[in-house]
PDB file of C-alpha atoms in Angstrom:
ATOM      1  CA  UNK A   1     118.187 193.549 128.907  1.00 34.00           C
ATOM      2  CA  UNK A   2     116.329 190.396 127.951  1.00 38.00           C
ATOM      3  CA  UNK A   3     116.059 191.201 124.237  1.00 40.00           C
ATOM      4  CA  UNK A   4     116.737 193.991 121.798  1.00 41.00           C
ATOM      5  CA  UNK A   5     113.040 194.470 120.952  1.00 41.00           C
ATOM      6  CA  UNK A   6     112.096 195.506 124.472  1.00 41.00           C
ATOM      7  CA  UNK A   7     115.084 197.822 124.803  1.00 45.00           C
ATOM      8  CA  UNK A   8     113.244 200.313 122.568  1.00 46.00           C
ATOM      9  CA  UNK A   9     110.605 200.938 125.244  1.00 52.00           C
ATOM     10  CA  UNK A  10     111.554 204.068 127.238  1.00 56.00           C
ATOM     11  CA  UNK A  11     109.266 203.113 130.126  1.00 53.00           C
ATOM     12  CA  UNK A  12     111.019 199.767 130.378  1.00 54.00           C
ATOM     13  CA  UNK A  13     114.386 201.522 130.442  1.00 63.00           C
ATOM     14  CA  UNK A  14     113.292 203.828 133.295  1.00 64.00           C
ATOM     15  CA  UNK A  15     112.025 200.881 135.341  1.00 59.00           C
ATOM     16  CA  UNK A  16     115.212 198.952 134.605  1.00 64.00           C
ATOM     17  CA  UNK A  17     117.277 201.894 135.911  1.00 69.00           C
ATOM     18  CA  UNK A  18     115.212 201.982 139.121  1.00 63.00           C
ATOM     19  CA  UNK A  19     115.763 198.266 139.622  1.00 62.00           C
ATOM     20  CA  UNK A  20     119.499 198.641 139.067  1.00 68.00           C
ATOM     21  CA  UNK A  21     119.647 201.380 141.726  1.00 65.00           C
ATOM     22  CA  UNK A  22     117.742 199.142 144.150  1.00 59.00           C
ATOM     23  CA  UNK A  23     119.915 196.114 143.282  1.00 60.00           C
ATOM     24  CA  UNK A  24     116.723 194.164 142.575  1.00 60.00           C
ATOM     25  CA  UNK A  25     116.975 190.768 140.951  1.00 63.00           C
ATOM     26  CA  UNK A  26     114.894 187.721 140.146  1.00 71.00           C
ATOM     27  CA  UNK A  27     111.120 188.178 140.160  1.00 78.00           C
ATOM     28  CA  UNK A  28     111.303 191.999 140.315  1.00 72.00           C
ATOM     29  CA  UNK A  29     113.198 192.041 137.031  1.00 69.00           C
ATOM     30  CA  UNK A  30     110.597 189.648 135.659  1.00 70.00           C
ATOM     31  CA  UNK A  31     107.879 192.203 136.419  1.00 70.00           C
ATOM     32  CA  UNK A  32     109.792 194.910 134.565  1.00 64.00           C
ATOM     33  CA  UNK A  33     109.979 192.753 131.455  1.00 65.00           C
ATOM     34  CA  UNK A  34     106.286 191.883 131.707  1.00 69.00           C
ATOM     35  CA  UNK A  35     105.172 195.496 132.192  1.00 65.00           C
ATOM     36  CA  UNK A  36     107.579 196.614 129.479  1.00 58.00           C
ATOM     37  CA  UNK A  37     105.645 194.455 127.049  1.00 59.00           C
ATOM     38  CA  UNK A  38     102.394 196.194 128.002  1.00 58.00           C
ATOM     39  CA  UNK A  39     103.875 199.661 127.578  1.00 53.00           C
ATOM     40  CA  UNK A  40     105.793 198.927 124.419  1.00 51.00           C
ATOM     41  CA  UNK A  41     102.957 196.904 122.887  1.00 52.00           C
ATOM     42  CA  UNK A  42     105.538 194.178 122.245  1.00 51.00           C
ATOM     43  CA  UNK A  43     103.111 191.272 122.411  1.00 50.00           C
ATOM     44  CA  UNK A  44     104.585 189.767 119.235  1.00 48.00           C
ATOM     45  CA  UNK A  45     108.040 189.221 120.721  1.00 50.00           C
ATOM     46  CA  UNK A  46     108.010 185.673 122.056  1.00 48.00           C
ATOM     47  CA  UNK A  47     111.727 185.718 122.925  1.00 47.00           C
ATOM     48  CA  UNK A  48     111.070 188.301 125.668  1.00 52.00           C
ATOM     49  CA  UNK A  49     107.968 186.695 127.108  1.00 56.00           C
ATOM     50  CA  UNK A  50     108.399 185.112 130.461  1.00 76.00           C
ATOM     51  CA  UNK A  51     105.204 183.071 130.863  1.00 82.00           C
ATOM     52  CA  UNK A  52     105.353 179.313 131.294  1.00 87.00           C
ATOM     53  CA  UNK A  53     103.320 177.303 128.786  1.00 89.00           C
ATOM     54  CA  UNK A  54     100.959 176.201 131.571  1.00 92.00           C
ATOM     55  CA  UNK A  55     100.782 179.591 133.336  1.00 91.00           C
ATOM     56  CA  UNK A  56      97.536 180.482 135.135  1.00 93.00           C
ATOM     57  CA  UNK A  57      96.242 184.081 135.191  1.00 91.00           C
ATOM     58  CA  UNK A  58      93.538 184.838 137.763  1.00 91.00           C
ATOM     59  CA  UNK A  59      91.759 188.173 137.964  1.00 87.00           C
ATOM     60  CA  UNK A  60      88.856 188.920 140.281  1.00 86.00           C
ATOM     61  CA  UNK A  61      86.782 190.403 137.444  1.00 87.00           C
ATOM     62  CA  UNK A  62      86.667 187.015 135.661  1.00 90.00           C
ATOM     63  CA  UNK A  63      84.926 183.960 137.082  1.00 92.00           C
ATOM     64  CA  UNK A  64      87.269 181.512 135.377  1.00 93.00           C
ATOM     65  CA  UNK A  65      91.063 181.947 135.246  1.00 93.00           C
ATOM     66  CA  UNK A  66      92.933 182.033 131.957  1.00 93.00           C
ATOM     67  CA  UNK A  67      94.992 178.886 131.557  1.00 93.00           C
ATOM     68  CA  UNK A  68      98.009 178.500 129.309  1.00 92.00           C
ATOM     69  CA  UNK A  69     100.386 180.927 127.664  1.00 88.00           C
ATOM     70  CA  UNK A  70      98.398 181.137 124.408  1.00 90.00           C
ATOM     71  CA  UNK A  71      95.128 181.982 126.193  1.00 92.00           C
ATOM     72  CA  UNK A  72      96.822 184.647 128.316  1.00 87.00           C
ATOM     73  CA  UNK A  73      98.584 186.148 125.301  1.00 84.00           C
ATOM     74  CA  UNK A  74      95.284 186.354 123.388  1.00 88.00           C
ATOM     75  CA  UNK A  75      93.683 188.127 126.350  1.00 88.00           C
ATOM     76  CA  UNK A  76      96.594 190.592 126.575  1.00 82.00           C
ATOM     77  CA  UNK A  77      96.471 191.241 122.823  1.00 82.00           C
ATOM     78  CA  UNK A  78      92.726 191.956 122.954  1.00 88.00           C
ATOM     79  CA  UNK A  79      93.195 194.168 126.018  1.00 84.00           C
ATOM     80  CA  UNK A  80      95.931 196.222 124.346  1.00 81.00           C
ATOM     81  CA  UNK A  81      93.832 196.654 121.195  1.00 86.00           C
ATOM     82  CA  UNK A  82      90.802 197.765 123.229  1.00 89.00           C
ATOM     83  CA  UNK A  83      92.861 200.213 125.304  1.00 84.00           C
ATOM     84  CA  UNK A  84      94.370 201.958 122.295  1.00 85.00           C
ATOM     85  CA  UNK A  85      97.758 203.658 122.097  1.00 83.00           C
ATOM     86  CA  UNK A  86      97.143 206.295 124.804  1.00 84.00           C
ATOM     87  CA  UNK A  87      96.388 204.004 127.754  1.00 84.00           C
ATOM     88  CA  UNK A  88      99.250 202.485 129.766  1.00 82.00           C
ATOM     89  CA  UNK A  89      99.792 200.475 132.935  1.00 81.00           C
ATOM     90  CA  UNK A  90     102.196 202.257 135.307  1.00 81.00           C
ATOM     91  CA  UNK A  91     103.979 200.520 138.178  1.00 80.00           C
ATOM     92  CA  UNK A  92     103.706 202.329 141.520  1.00 83.00           C
ATOM     93  CA  UNK A  93     105.655 199.829 143.617  1.00 82.00           C
ATOM     94  CA  UNK A  94     106.839 196.250 143.680  1.00 80.00           C
ATOM     95  CA  UNK A  95     108.192 193.824 146.229  1.00 84.00           C
ATOM     96  CA  UNK A  96     109.915 190.463 146.091  1.00 84.00           C
ATOM     97  CA  UNK A  97     108.887 187.715 148.451  1.00 85.00           C
ATOM     98  CA  UNK A  98     110.256 184.299 149.322  1.00 86.00           C
ATOM     99  CA  UNK A  99     110.324 181.309 146.988  1.00 87.00           C
ATOM    100  CA  UNK A 100     110.490 183.281 143.716  1.00 87.00           C
ATOM    101  CA  UNK A 101     107.388 185.383 144.366  1.00 88.00           C
ATOM    102  CA  UNK A 102     106.773 189.066 143.756  1.00 86.00           C
ATOM    103  CA  UNK A 103     103.929 191.573 143.826  1.00 85.00           C
ATOM    104  CA  UNK A 104     103.309 194.783 141.940  1.00 83.00           C
ATOM    105  CA  UNK A 105     100.906 197.673 142.555  1.00 86.00           C
ATOM    106  CA  UNK A 106      99.957 199.598 139.423  1.00 84.00           C
ATOM    107  CA  UNK A 107      97.523 202.126 138.005  1.00 88.00           C
ATOM    108  CA  UNK A 108      96.309 202.993 134.514  1.00 88.00           C
ATOM    109  CA  UNK A 109      97.036 206.294 132.768  1.00 88.00           C
ATOM    110  CA  UNK A 110      95.521 207.895 129.675  1.00 90.00           C
ATOM    111  CA  UNK A 111      97.780 210.350 127.870  1.00 89.00           C
ATOM    112  CA  UNK A 112      99.933 210.609 131.000  1.00 87.00           C
ATOM    113  CA  UNK A 113      97.052 211.291 133.433  1.00 94.00           C
ATOM    114  CA  UNK A 114      95.984 208.748 136.010  1.00 95.00           C
ATOM    115  CA  UNK A 115      92.509 207.335 135.408  1.00 95.00           C
ATOM    116  CA  UNK A 116      90.509 207.352 138.687  1.00 96.00           C
ATOM    117  CA  UNK A 117      89.763 203.993 140.330  1.00 95.00           C
ATOM    118  CA  UNK A 118      92.242 202.027 138.198  1.00 91.00           C
ATOM    119  CA  UNK A 119      94.705 200.911 140.856  1.00 92.00           C
ATOM    120  CA  UNK A 120      95.413 197.198 140.863  1.00 88.00           C
ATOM    121  CA  UNK A 121      97.727 194.603 142.318  1.00 87.00           C
ATOM    122  CA  UNK A 122      99.191 191.418 140.890  1.00 85.00           C
ATOM    123  CA  UNK A 123     100.957 188.606 142.703  1.00 87.00           C
ATOM    124  CA  UNK A 124     103.453 186.587 140.691  1.00 86.00           C
ATOM    125  CA  UNK A 125     104.784 183.094 141.326  1.00 89.00           C
ATOM    126  CA  UNK A 126     107.862 182.296 139.282  1.00 87.00           C
ATOM    127  CA  UNK A 127     109.859 179.176 138.617  1.00 87.00           C
ATOM    128  CA  UNK A 128     113.279 178.493 137.212  1.00 85.00           C
ATOM    129  CA  UNK A 129     113.512 176.225 134.172  1.00 84.00           C
ATOM    130  CA  UNK A 130     116.843 175.553 132.483  1.00 84.00           C
ATOM    131  CA  UNK A 131     118.341 178.551 134.280  1.00 79.00           C
ATOM    132  CA  UNK A 132     115.617 180.921 133.045  1.00 78.00           C
ATOM    133  CA  UNK A 133     113.140 182.574 135.403  1.00 79.00           C
ATOM    134  CA  UNK A 134     109.550 182.429 134.103  1.00 83.00           C
ATOM    135  CA  UNK A 135     106.096 183.358 135.438  1.00 85.00           C
ATOM    136  CA  UNK A 136     104.095 180.318 136.562  1.00 86.00           C
ATOM    137  CA  UNK A 137     101.014 181.993 138.053  1.00 86.00           C
ATOM    138  CA  UNK A 138      99.683 185.507 138.548  1.00 83.00           C
TER     139      UNK A 138
END
């Protein structure tokens, strides 16, 4: 576990168990921590966050990418507030690539039911700084 605050999230724990069974490491574990923050609404816990200070977040629904950890965190905070407590991102599958890359396919659920047409995919580029793996771009 990366930090005690995220260990309280049951969804994170289930994903962590899946990763342990698959012997996944590196970027895949990074995705679990990142998604665990969404599910557990743990946006305040900076010790668990794995974004670089100059991270870039690009999404096809926005014309301009979000640049920098603070900008991305503000977007995530606003998104979580707008979604409310009953809406969650759920990982369907993930895959690690070469050179510290990974991808994740997800969908959105409301009160445990999948919302139609909410499947998405993110590609993550990570880097290692001082022995710690962090997200550089996604």
